[in-house]
Every structure is written in structure tokens, then in C-alpha cells.
GROMACS .gro file of C-alpha atoms in nm:
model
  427
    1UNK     CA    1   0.000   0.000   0.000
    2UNK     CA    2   0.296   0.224  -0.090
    3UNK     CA    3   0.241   0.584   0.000
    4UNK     CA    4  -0.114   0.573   0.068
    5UNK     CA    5  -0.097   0.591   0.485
    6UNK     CA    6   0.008   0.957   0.454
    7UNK     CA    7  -0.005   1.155   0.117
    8UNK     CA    8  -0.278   1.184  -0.121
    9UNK     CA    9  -0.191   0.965  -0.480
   10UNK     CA   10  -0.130   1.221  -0.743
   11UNK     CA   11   0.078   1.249  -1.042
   12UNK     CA   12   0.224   1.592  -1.097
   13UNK     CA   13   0.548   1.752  -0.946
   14UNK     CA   14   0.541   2.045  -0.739
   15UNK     CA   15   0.848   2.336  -0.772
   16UNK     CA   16   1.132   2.407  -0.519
   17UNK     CA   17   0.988   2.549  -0.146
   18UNK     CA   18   1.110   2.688   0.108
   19UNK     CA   19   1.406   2.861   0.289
   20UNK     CA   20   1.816   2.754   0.187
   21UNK     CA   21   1.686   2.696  -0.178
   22UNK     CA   22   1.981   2.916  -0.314
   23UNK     CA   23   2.223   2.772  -0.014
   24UNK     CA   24   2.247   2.459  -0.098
   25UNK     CA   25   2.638   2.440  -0.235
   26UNK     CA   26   2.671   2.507   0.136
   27UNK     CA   27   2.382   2.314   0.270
   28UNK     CA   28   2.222   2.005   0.190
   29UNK     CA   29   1.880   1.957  -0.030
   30UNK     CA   30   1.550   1.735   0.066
   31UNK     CA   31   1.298   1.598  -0.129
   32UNK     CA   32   0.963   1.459  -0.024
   33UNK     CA   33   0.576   1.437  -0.110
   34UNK     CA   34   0.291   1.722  -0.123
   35UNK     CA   35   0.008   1.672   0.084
   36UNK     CA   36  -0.144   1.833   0.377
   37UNK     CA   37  -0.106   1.830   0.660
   38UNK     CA   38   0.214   1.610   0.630
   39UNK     CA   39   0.386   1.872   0.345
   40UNK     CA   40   0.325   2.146   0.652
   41UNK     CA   41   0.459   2.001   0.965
   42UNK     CA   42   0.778   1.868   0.727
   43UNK     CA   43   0.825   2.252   0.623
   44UNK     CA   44   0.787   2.372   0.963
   45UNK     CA   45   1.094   2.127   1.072
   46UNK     CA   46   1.329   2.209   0.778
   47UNK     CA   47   1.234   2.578   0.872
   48UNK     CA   48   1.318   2.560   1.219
   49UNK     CA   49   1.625   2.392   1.143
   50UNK     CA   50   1.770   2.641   0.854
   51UNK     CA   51   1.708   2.951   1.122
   52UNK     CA   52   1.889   2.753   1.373
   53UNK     CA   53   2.187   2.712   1.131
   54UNK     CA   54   2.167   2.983   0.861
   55UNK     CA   55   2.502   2.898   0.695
   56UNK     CA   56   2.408   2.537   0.637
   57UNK     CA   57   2.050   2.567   0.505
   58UNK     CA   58   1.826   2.241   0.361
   59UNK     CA   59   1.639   2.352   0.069
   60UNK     CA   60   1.389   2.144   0.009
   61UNK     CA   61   1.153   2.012  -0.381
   62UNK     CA   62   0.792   1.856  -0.294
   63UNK     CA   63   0.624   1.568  -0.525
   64UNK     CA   64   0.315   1.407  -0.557
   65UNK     CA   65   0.336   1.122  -0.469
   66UNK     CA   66   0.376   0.888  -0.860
   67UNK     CA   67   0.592   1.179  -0.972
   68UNK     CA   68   0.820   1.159  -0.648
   69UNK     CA   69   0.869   0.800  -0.753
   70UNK     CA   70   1.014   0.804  -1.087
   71UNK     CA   71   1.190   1.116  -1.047
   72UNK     CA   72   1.370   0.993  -0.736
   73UNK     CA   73   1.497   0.662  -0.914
   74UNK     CA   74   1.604   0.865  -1.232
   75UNK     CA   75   1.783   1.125  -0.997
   76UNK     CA   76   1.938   0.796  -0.840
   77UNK     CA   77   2.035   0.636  -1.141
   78UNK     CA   78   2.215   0.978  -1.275
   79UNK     CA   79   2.387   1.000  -0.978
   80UNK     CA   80   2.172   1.376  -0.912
   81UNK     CA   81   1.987   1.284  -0.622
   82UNK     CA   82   1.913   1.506  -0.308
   83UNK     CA   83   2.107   1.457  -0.018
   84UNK     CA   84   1.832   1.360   0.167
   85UNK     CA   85   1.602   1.090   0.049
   86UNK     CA   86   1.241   1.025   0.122
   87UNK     CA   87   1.066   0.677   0.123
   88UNK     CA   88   0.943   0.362   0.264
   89UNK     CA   89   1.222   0.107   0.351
   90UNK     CA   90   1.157  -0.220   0.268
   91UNK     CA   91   1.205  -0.310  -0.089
   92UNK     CA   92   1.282   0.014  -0.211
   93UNK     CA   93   1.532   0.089  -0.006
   94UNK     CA   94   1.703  -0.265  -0.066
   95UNK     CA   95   1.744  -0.140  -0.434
   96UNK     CA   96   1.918   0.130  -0.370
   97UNK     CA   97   2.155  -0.008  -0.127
   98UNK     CA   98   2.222  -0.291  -0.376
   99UNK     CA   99   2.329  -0.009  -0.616
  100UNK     CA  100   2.532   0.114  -0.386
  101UNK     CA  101   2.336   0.487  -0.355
  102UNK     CA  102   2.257   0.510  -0.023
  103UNK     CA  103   2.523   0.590   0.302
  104UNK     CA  104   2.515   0.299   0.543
  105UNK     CA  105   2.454   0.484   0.887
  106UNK     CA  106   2.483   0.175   1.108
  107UNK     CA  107   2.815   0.361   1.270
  108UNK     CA  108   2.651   0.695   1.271
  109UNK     CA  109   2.396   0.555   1.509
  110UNK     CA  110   2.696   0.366   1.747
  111UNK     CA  111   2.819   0.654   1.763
  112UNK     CA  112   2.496   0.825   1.965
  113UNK     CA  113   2.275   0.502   2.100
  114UNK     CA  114   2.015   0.818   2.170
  115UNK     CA  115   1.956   0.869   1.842
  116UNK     CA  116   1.830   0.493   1.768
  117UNK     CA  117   1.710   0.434   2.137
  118UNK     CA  118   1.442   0.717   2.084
  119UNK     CA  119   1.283   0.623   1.823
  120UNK     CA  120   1.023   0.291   1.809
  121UNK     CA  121   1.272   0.002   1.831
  122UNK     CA  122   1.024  -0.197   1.544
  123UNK     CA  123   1.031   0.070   1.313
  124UNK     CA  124   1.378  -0.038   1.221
  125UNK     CA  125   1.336  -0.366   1.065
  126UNK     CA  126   1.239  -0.150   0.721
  127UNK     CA  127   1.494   0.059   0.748
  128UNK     CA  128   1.772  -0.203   0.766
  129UNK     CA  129   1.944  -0.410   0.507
  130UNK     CA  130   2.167  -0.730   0.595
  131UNK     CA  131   2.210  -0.582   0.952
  132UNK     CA  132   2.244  -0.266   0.862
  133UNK     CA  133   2.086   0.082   0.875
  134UNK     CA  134   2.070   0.250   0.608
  135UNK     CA  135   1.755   0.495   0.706
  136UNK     CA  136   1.610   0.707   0.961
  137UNK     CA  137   1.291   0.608   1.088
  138UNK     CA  138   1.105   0.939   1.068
  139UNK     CA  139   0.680   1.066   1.064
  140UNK     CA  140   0.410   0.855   1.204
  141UNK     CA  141   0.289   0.481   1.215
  142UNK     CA  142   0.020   0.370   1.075
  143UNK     CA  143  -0.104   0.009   1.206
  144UNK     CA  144  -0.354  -0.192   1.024
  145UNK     CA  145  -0.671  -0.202   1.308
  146UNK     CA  146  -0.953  -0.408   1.344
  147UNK     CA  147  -1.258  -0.164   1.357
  148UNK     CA  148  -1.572  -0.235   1.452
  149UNK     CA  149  -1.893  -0.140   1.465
  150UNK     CA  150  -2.034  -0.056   1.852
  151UNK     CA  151  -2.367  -0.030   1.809
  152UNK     CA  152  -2.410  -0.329   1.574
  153UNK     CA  153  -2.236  -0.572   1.804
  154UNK     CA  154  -2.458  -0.452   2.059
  155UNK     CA  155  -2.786  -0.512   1.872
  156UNK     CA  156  -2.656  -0.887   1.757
  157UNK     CA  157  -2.572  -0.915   2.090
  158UNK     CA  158  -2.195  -1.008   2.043
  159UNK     CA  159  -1.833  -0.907   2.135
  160UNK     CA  160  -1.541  -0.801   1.928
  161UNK     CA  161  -1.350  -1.091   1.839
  162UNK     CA  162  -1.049  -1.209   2.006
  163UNK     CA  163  -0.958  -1.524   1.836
  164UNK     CA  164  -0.979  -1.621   1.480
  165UNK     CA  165  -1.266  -1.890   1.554
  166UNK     CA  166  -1.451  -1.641   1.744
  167UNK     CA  167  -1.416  -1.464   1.404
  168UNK     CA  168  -1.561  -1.725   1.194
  169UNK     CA  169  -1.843  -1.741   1.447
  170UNK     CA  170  -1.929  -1.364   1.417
  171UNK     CA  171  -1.988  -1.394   1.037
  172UNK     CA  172  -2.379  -1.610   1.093
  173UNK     CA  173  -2.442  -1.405   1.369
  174UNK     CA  174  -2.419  -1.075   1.139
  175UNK     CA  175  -2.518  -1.254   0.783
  176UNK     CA  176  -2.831  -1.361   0.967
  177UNK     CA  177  -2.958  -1.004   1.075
  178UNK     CA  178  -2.846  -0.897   0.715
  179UNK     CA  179  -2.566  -0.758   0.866
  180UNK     CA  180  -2.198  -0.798   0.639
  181UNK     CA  181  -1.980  -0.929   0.891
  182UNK     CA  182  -1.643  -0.743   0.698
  183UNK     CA  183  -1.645  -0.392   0.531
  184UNK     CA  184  -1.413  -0.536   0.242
  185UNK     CA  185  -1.262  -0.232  -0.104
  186UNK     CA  186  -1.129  -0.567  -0.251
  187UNK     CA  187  -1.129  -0.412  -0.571
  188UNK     CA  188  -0.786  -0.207  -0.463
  189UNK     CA  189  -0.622  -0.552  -0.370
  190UNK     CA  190  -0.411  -0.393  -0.117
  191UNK     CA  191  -0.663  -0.428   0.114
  192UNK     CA  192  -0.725  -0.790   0.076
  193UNK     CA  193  -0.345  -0.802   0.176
  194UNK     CA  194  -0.364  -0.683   0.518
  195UNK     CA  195  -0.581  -0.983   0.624
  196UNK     CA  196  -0.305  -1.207   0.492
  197UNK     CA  197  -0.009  -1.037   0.648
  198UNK     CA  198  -0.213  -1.082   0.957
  199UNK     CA  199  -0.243  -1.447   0.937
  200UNK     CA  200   0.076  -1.522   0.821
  201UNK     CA  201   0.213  -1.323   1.125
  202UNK     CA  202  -0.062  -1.499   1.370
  203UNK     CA  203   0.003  -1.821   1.219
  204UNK     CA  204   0.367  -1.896   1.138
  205UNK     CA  205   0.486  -1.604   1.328
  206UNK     CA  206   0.691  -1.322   1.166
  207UNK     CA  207   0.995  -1.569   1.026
  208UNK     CA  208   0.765  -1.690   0.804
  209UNK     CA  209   0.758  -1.339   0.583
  210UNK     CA  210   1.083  -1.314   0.698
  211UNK     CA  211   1.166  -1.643   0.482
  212UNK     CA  212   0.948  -1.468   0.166
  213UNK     CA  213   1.181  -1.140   0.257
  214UNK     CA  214   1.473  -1.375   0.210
  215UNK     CA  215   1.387  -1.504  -0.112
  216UNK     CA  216   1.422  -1.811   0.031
  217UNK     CA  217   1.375  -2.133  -0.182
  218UNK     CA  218   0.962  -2.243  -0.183
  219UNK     CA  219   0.926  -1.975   0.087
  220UNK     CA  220   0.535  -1.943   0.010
  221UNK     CA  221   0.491  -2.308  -0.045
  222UNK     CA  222   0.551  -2.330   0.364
  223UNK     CA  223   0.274  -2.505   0.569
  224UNK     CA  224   0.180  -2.232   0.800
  225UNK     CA  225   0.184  -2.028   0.476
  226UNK     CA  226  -0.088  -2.274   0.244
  227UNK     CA  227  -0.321  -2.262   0.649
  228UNK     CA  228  -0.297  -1.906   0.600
  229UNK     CA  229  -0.406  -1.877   0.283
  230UNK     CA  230  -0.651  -2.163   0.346
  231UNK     CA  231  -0.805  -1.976   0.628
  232UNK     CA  232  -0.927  -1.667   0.445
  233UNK     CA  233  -1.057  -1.836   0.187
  234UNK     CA  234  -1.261  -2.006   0.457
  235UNK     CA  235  -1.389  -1.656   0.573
  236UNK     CA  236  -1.470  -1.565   0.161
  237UNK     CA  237  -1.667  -1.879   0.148
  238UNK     CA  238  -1.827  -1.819   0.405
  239UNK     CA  239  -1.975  -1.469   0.334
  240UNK     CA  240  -1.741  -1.304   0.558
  241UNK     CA  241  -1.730  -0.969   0.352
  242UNK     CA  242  -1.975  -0.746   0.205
  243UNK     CA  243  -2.161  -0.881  -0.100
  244UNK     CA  244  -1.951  -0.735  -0.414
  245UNK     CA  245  -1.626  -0.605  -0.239
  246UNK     CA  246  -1.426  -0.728  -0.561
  247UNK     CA  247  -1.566  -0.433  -0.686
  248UNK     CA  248  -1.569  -0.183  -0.417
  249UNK     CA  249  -1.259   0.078  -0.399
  250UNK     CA  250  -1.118   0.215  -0.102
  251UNK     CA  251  -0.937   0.507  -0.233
  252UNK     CA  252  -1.318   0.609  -0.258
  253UNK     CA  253  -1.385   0.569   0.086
  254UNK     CA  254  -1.662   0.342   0.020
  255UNK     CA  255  -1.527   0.073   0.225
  256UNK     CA  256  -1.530   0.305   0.527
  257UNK     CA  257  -1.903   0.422   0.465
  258UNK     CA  258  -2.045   0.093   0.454
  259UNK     CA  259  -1.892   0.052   0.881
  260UNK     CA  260  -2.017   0.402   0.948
  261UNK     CA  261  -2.347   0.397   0.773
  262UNK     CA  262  -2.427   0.019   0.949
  263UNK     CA  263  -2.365  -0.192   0.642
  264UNK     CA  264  -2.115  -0.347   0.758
  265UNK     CA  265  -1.967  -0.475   1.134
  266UNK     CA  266  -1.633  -0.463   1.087
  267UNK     CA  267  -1.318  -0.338   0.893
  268UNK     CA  268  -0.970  -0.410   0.857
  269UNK     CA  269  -0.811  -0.115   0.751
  270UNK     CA  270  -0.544   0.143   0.840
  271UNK     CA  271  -0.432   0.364   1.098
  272UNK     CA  272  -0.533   0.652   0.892
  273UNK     CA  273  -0.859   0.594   0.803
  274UNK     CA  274  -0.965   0.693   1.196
  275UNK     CA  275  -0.920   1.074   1.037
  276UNK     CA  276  -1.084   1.046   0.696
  277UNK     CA  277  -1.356   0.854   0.892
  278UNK     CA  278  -1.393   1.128   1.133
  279UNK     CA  279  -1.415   1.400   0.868
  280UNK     CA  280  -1.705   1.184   0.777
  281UNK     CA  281  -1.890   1.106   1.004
  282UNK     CA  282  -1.825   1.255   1.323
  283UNK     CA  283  -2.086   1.095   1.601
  284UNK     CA  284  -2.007   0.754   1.430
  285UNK     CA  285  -1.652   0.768   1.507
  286UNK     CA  286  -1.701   0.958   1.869
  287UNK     CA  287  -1.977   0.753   1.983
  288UNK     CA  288  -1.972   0.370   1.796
  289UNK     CA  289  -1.625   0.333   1.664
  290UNK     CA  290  -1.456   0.058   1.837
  291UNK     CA  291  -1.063  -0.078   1.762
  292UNK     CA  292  -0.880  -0.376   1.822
  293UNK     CA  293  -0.561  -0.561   1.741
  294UNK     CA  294  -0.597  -0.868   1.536
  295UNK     CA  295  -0.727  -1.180   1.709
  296UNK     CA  296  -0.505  -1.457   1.829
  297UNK     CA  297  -0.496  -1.818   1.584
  298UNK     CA  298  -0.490  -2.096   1.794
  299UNK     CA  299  -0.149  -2.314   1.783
  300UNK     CA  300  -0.056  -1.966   1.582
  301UNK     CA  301   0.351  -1.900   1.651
  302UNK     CA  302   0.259  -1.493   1.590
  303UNK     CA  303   0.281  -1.260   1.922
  304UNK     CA  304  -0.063  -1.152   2.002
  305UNK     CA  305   0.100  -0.848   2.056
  306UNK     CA  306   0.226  -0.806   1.657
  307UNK     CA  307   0.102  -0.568   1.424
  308UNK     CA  308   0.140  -0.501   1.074
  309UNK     CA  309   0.165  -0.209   0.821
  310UNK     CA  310   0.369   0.107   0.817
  311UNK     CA  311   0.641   0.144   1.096
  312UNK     CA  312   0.688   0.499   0.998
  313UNK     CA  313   0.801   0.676   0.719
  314UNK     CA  314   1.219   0.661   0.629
  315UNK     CA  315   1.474   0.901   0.524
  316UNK     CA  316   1.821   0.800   0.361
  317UNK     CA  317   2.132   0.996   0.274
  318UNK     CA  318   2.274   0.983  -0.089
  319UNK     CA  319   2.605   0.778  -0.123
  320UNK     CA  320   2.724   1.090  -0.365
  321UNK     CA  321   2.660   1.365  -0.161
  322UNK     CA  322   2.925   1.533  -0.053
  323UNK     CA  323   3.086   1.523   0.300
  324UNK     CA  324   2.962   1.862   0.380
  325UNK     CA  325   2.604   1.787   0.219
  326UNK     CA  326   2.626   1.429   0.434
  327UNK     CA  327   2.732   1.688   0.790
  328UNK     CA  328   2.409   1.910   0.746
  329UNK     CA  329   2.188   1.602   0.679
  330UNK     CA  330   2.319   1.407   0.974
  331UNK     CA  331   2.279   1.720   1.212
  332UNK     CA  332   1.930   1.785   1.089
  333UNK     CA  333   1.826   1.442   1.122
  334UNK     CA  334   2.001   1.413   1.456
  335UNK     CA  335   1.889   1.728   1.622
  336UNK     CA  336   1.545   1.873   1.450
  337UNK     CA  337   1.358   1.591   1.320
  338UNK     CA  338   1.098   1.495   1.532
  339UNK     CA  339   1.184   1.731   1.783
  340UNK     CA  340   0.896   1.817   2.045
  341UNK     CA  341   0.740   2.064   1.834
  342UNK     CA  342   0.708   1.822   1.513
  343UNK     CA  343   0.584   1.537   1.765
  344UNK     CA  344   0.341   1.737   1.906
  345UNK     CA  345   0.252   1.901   1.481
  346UNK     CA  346   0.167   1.492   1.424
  347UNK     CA  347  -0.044   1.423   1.704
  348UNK     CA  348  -0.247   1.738   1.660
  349UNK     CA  349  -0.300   1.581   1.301
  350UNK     CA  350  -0.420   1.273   1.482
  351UNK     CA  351  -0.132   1.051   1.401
  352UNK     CA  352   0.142   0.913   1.657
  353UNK     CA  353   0.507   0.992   1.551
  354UNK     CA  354   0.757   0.739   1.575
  355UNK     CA  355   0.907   0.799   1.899
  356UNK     CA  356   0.914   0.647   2.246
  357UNK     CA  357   0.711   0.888   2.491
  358UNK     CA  358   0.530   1.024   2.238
  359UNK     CA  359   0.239   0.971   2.389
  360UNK     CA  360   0.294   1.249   2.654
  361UNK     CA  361   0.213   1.441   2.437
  362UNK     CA  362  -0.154   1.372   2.376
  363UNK     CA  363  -0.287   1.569   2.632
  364UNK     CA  364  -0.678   1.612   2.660
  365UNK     CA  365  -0.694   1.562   2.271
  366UNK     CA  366  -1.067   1.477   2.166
  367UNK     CA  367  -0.867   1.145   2.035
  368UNK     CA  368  -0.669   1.030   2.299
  369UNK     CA  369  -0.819   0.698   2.349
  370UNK     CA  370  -0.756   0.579   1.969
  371UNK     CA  371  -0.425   0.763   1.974
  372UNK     CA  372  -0.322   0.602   2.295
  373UNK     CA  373  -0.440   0.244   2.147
  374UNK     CA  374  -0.223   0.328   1.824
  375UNK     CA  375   0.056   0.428   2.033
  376UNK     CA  376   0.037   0.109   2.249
  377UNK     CA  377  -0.013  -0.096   1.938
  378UNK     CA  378   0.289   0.010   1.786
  379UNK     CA  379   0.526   0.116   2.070
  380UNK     CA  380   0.505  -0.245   2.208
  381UNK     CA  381   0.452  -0.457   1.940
  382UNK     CA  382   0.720  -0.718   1.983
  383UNK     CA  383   0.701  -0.753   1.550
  384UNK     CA  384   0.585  -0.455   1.330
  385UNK     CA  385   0.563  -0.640   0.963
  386UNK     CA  386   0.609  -0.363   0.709
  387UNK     CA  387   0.346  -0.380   0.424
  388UNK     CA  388   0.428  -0.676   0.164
  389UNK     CA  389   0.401  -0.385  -0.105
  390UNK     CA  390   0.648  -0.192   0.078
  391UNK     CA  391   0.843  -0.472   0.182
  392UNK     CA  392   0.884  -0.612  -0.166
  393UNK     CA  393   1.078  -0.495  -0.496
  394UNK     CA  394   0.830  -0.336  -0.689
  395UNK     CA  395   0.799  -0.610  -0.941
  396UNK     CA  396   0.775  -0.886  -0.673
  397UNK     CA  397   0.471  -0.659  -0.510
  398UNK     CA  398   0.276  -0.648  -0.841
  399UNK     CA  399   0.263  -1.008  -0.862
  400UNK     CA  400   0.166  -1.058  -0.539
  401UNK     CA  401  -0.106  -0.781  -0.574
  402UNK     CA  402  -0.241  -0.997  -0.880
  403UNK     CA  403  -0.279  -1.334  -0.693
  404UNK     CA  404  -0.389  -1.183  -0.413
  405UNK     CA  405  -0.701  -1.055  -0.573
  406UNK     CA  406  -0.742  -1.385  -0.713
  407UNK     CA  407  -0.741  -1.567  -0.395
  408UNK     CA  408  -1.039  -1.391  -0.296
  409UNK     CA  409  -1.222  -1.404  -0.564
  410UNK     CA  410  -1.140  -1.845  -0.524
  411UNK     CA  411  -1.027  -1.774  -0.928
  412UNK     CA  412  -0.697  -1.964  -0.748
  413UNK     CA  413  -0.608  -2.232  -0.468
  414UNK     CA  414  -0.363  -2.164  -0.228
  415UNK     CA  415  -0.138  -2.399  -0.377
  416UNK     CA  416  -0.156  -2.208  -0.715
  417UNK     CA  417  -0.125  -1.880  -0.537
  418UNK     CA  418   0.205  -2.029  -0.371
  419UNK     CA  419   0.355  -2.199  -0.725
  420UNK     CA  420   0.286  -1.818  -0.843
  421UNK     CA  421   0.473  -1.634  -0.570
  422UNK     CA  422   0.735  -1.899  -0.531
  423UNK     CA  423   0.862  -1.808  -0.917
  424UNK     CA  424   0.922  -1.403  -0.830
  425UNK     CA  425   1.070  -1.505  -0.506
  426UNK     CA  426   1.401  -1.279  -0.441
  427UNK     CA  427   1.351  -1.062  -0.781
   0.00000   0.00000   0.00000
């Protein structure tokens, strides 16, 4: 689900912003993605930090989101990138450390255990390669949430579920007051992929992506992979999502409407639809929106206490920078991102930034019990799985994308959606 927890999808490039844009032979430059309020709160920081240090300035070039994509791999490939890189870790950021364009910073953070030991300790799985760090972990998290429904579970007379059987059970209780037990924008396949990554994690435990990660031999083909698979076929068959969610989007919201407007019980979705569901509908979310963490799967190996999706958002330094570009980088990453005021710039956007104590920060906000739970959720989670989209090269993730829509609609066995996934495994 690559760049969709935080900045709207677009396709146009935005112009140079911001203060240091003629200072950068002396300075250091920054690009990252439009968007509000995100685009804001990054300004302020870079601001802050330029009239802190006036002869070392950041100038910074915003994106939307597509165009930020290819221009930052032909910038990379030309050997013209910024000195400061924005992204998503994972499989992206493998690429460019295997083309050598990236600074490994695995000394840089020896050198100050503060500056690792602040920041979410599972937000750095993404940003490191073959034990090393080659990325800051940087923004907010966005965990993928189980939300449900309040007043619907009261009127079936049920409670959220905290095992995957109680699950299964839930979905005749709702079908049978015409209730769909799963708000489900299948047609966006992404979606379909969080309830996988859960039960991969919940079943075989995080080693099992870990394997897929690898590119090791027959990874998908593993047992606790095919009962994963198996199982949410089980919950298709069994009418456990909405009637037509093959065809449903979510970038149109219309998977959230059909929790809010009592169509449907549940929804597994992200972090950030709690905002976009607010601006909505308002008394839904203050008075019947309920949250969860996944449910348990018996004889599972996963840590009830795992979550998946977006462990934050991840800046790199460019190989070819120059030392003095590299110094101004490292002190602004080091000293002004995600410093108190940016911390407290996220929260008041309703998000939780990626840092330990965070949460002191919330305050009397109107959402402090869902950004407490998103704050527990991530801060403790003893595995945060990045996104399989994120996690994967690019190709890799459009394969998967394409079987996992097929796996839903049962076009596919598990086996076949294994034999698939097992021939892209490591590309």
C-alpha cells in the first residue's frame, strides 16, 4: 500500500519550497511528497532547522506522490539525487543499497545510542538491510486495526473478536440479521493483503515473511503459509465480507461508509482511516467506533501483541553527496527531526510519531483513546511487519497484488497462489 498511509496519490510535481533553496552548495537539499497536513509540519521542521543554522541551510523540492517516484529513481540512477532521500524502507530501499546509492549509517547511530534508542525500536526492521541501517525512521505509524462497529455488536448481541474462531463465528451471527460481517474495497487488492499479512504473522509467526523477505527457496509453499491462505478463503466462502467487495474501492472511501453507515460490522483497515472517517462522520466515530488488534490463531507461533503495516516513514542519505552535504543532513536528522514541536505538529494531526514517549504528548486531545491504542499498538509490538508492497521490490509486489485478488475471488487455490509467488521469489 505504498504511499497511501500519509499523502494523497497524485501524479504531478510540485516546484522548489522553502528557505536555503539558493544555499544549498553550502547546505544540503531534501525531497519529499505534497500533501497536507504532512507537506506542513515537514516545512515547519526544515524551517526551524535552517534559522537555527543559517550557513548550512536544507532547501527542500515537494512531489506528488507517482511523480516523487520516478523522479527519485532517475535522480538515483544519474547519480543527481538530493542529499536527503524520502521513502518507505523495505524493498525500495534494498534497491538502492544494492546499487550502492545510499550511506550505510549503522556507525553513525553507534556513535549516539540516543539517536536509535528514541525512536520505536520496530520501526527499524524497514529501514535495515543485511544488519544494517541505512535509514532514519522518521513521521508517524500507521497500524492496520480491526474496527468495529459498537452499536451493531450490541444489537446482535456479540463481542469483538479475540480469536480467529470467534471470528468465523461472528460472520452467521451478522449474515443472519443482514448484517456484512467485513467492510471489504477488494477491488484495490491492497486491502485484501492486510488480512493475509495478519495471518501469516498470527500463524507462522513473523519468520515466516521473513523467509518470503529472504527469497528463500519455496518460501510461500511453507505449511503455515498454504493454512494461511486456506483460512481466508474459509472466511470468503463463508460470506465473511460485504456482498460485491471485488468491486468496491477504497481510495473512494466506500469501504469506510459501509462501517459508518451500518452496512457493515467490521473493517480491517489502516491507521489513517480513523481521520478520513472522522471528517465523515463525526458521532459515528465519537460515539460507535470501536478498535482492536488482530485476534489470536490458535497453535498460531505470531505474538498476540504483533502488528502489521507502516512502521513509519524513512529518510536515507545519498552515497554521492558530498561530506559537507552528508554533515548538514546528519545534524538535521540528529537534532530537528521529530523534535517536540514536530511530535506534538503529528499528534495534533491525529497521528502518533515514531518515537518512544510520544504519547505524553496527547494531552486532553478529543482522540486520545484511539491515539493512545495506536501508540500502544505500535510502541510495544514485539514484530511490526512492514506492508508486503512496501516490503517487496516493486515487481515482486505487483505479482503478489495480482494473486492476491485472485485468492479472494477463489479464481486460485492456495497452492496455485504459492507456485505463483514462489517463481518471483528474491527478484
Amino acid at each position: 500500500m505504498a504511499g497511501i498511509p500519509l499523502a494523497g496519490l497524485s501524479l504531478a510535481a510540485c516546484g522548489s519550497a522553502g528557505p536555503g533553496s539558493s544555499s544549498a552548495s553550502t547546505g544540503a537539499t531534501y525531497w519529499s511528497l505534497t500533501g497536507q497536513p504532512q507537506e506542513g509540519i515537514r516545512q515547519a521542521t526544515v524551517e526551524r532547522f535552517n534559522a537555527a543554522n543559517p550557513d548550512s541551510t536544507i532547501a527542500t523540492t515537494v512531489f506528488q506522490n507517482d511523480a516523487y517516484k520516478t523522479k527519485i529513481k532517475t535522480a538515483l540512477g544519474a547519480g543527481e539525487a538530493p542529499t536527503i532521500i524520502y521513502g518507505w524502507g523495505g524493498g525500495g530501499l534494498r534497491t538502492y543499497v544494492q546499487a550502492d546509492q545510499v550511506e550505510d549509517l549503522t556507525d553513525w547511530f553507534a556513535q549516539d545510542p540516543q539517536l536509535k534508542d528514541r525512536l520505536f525500536a520496530s520501526s527499524f526492521a524497514a529501514a535495515t538491510v543485511d544488519q544494517k541501517i541505512y535509514a532514519v525512521p522518521c513521521e508517524a505509524v500507521a497500524p492496520i486495526v480491526l474496527f468495529y462497529n459498537k452499536a451493531l455488536f450490541a444489537k446482535v448481541g456479540v463481542q469483538p473478536p479475540k480469536t480467529w474462531d470467534e471470528v468465523l463465528a461472528l460472520v452467521p451471527a451478522f449474515n443472519s440479521q443482514g448484517i456484512a460481517p467485513f467492510s471489504l474495497g477488494g477491488q484495490s487488492r491492497w486491502t485484501n493483503m492486510m488480512w493475509l499479512e495478519f495471518l501469516f504473522d498470527r500463524i507462522g509467526g513473523p519468520e515466516l515473511f521473513e523467509s518470503i523477505y529472504a527469497g528463500n527457496k519455496d518460501a510461500w509453499n511453507a505449511p503455515a503459509s498454504l493454512q494461511a491462505l486456506s483460512e481466508v478463503q474459509k472466511l470468503v466462502k463463508a460470506n465473511g465480507f460485504i456482498k460485491g467487495f471485488s468491486s468496491i474501492t477504497a481510495d473512494s472511501n466506500a469501504d469506510q461508509a459501509l462501517l459508518y453507515s451500518d452496512k457493515a460490522a467490521m473493517m480491517l483497515h489502516g491507521a489513517w482511516t480513523y481521520a478520513q472517517m472522522k471528517d465523515s462522520a463525526p458521532d459515528f466515530v465519537a460515539k460507535d467506533l470501536g478498535f482492536v488488534n488482530f485476534p489470536t490463531v490458535t497453535g498460531g507461533k505470531g505474538d498476540p501483541s504483533n502488528t502489521v503495516g507502516n512502521p513509519g516513514q524513512y529518510l536515507s542519505i545519498s552515497a554521492k553527496a558530498s561530506d559537507t552535504e552528508k554533515d548538514v543532513a546528519k545534524k538535521f536528522l540528529s537534532t530537528t527531526l521529530l523534535d517536540t514541536t514536530e511530535q506534538k505538529a503529528w499528534i495534533d494531526s491525529g497521528n502518533i510519531p515514531v518515537v518512544n514517549g510520544s504519547d505524553s504528548l496527547i494531552g486532553d486531545s478529543p482522540d486520545a483513546a484511539w491515539l493512545q491504542f495506536v501508540y500502544q499498538t505500535s510502541s510495544q509490538a514485539s514484530t511490526f511487519v512492514q506492508s508486503w508492497d512496501q516490503a517487496l521490490s516493486p515487481a515482486s509486489a505487483e505479482v503478489l497484488l495480482d494473486n492476491i485478488a485472485k485468492l479472494f475471488q477463489l479464481s486460485i487455490s492456495p497452492e496455485q497462489f504459492a507456485t505463483s509467488m514462489n517463481a518471483v521469489l528474491g527478484q
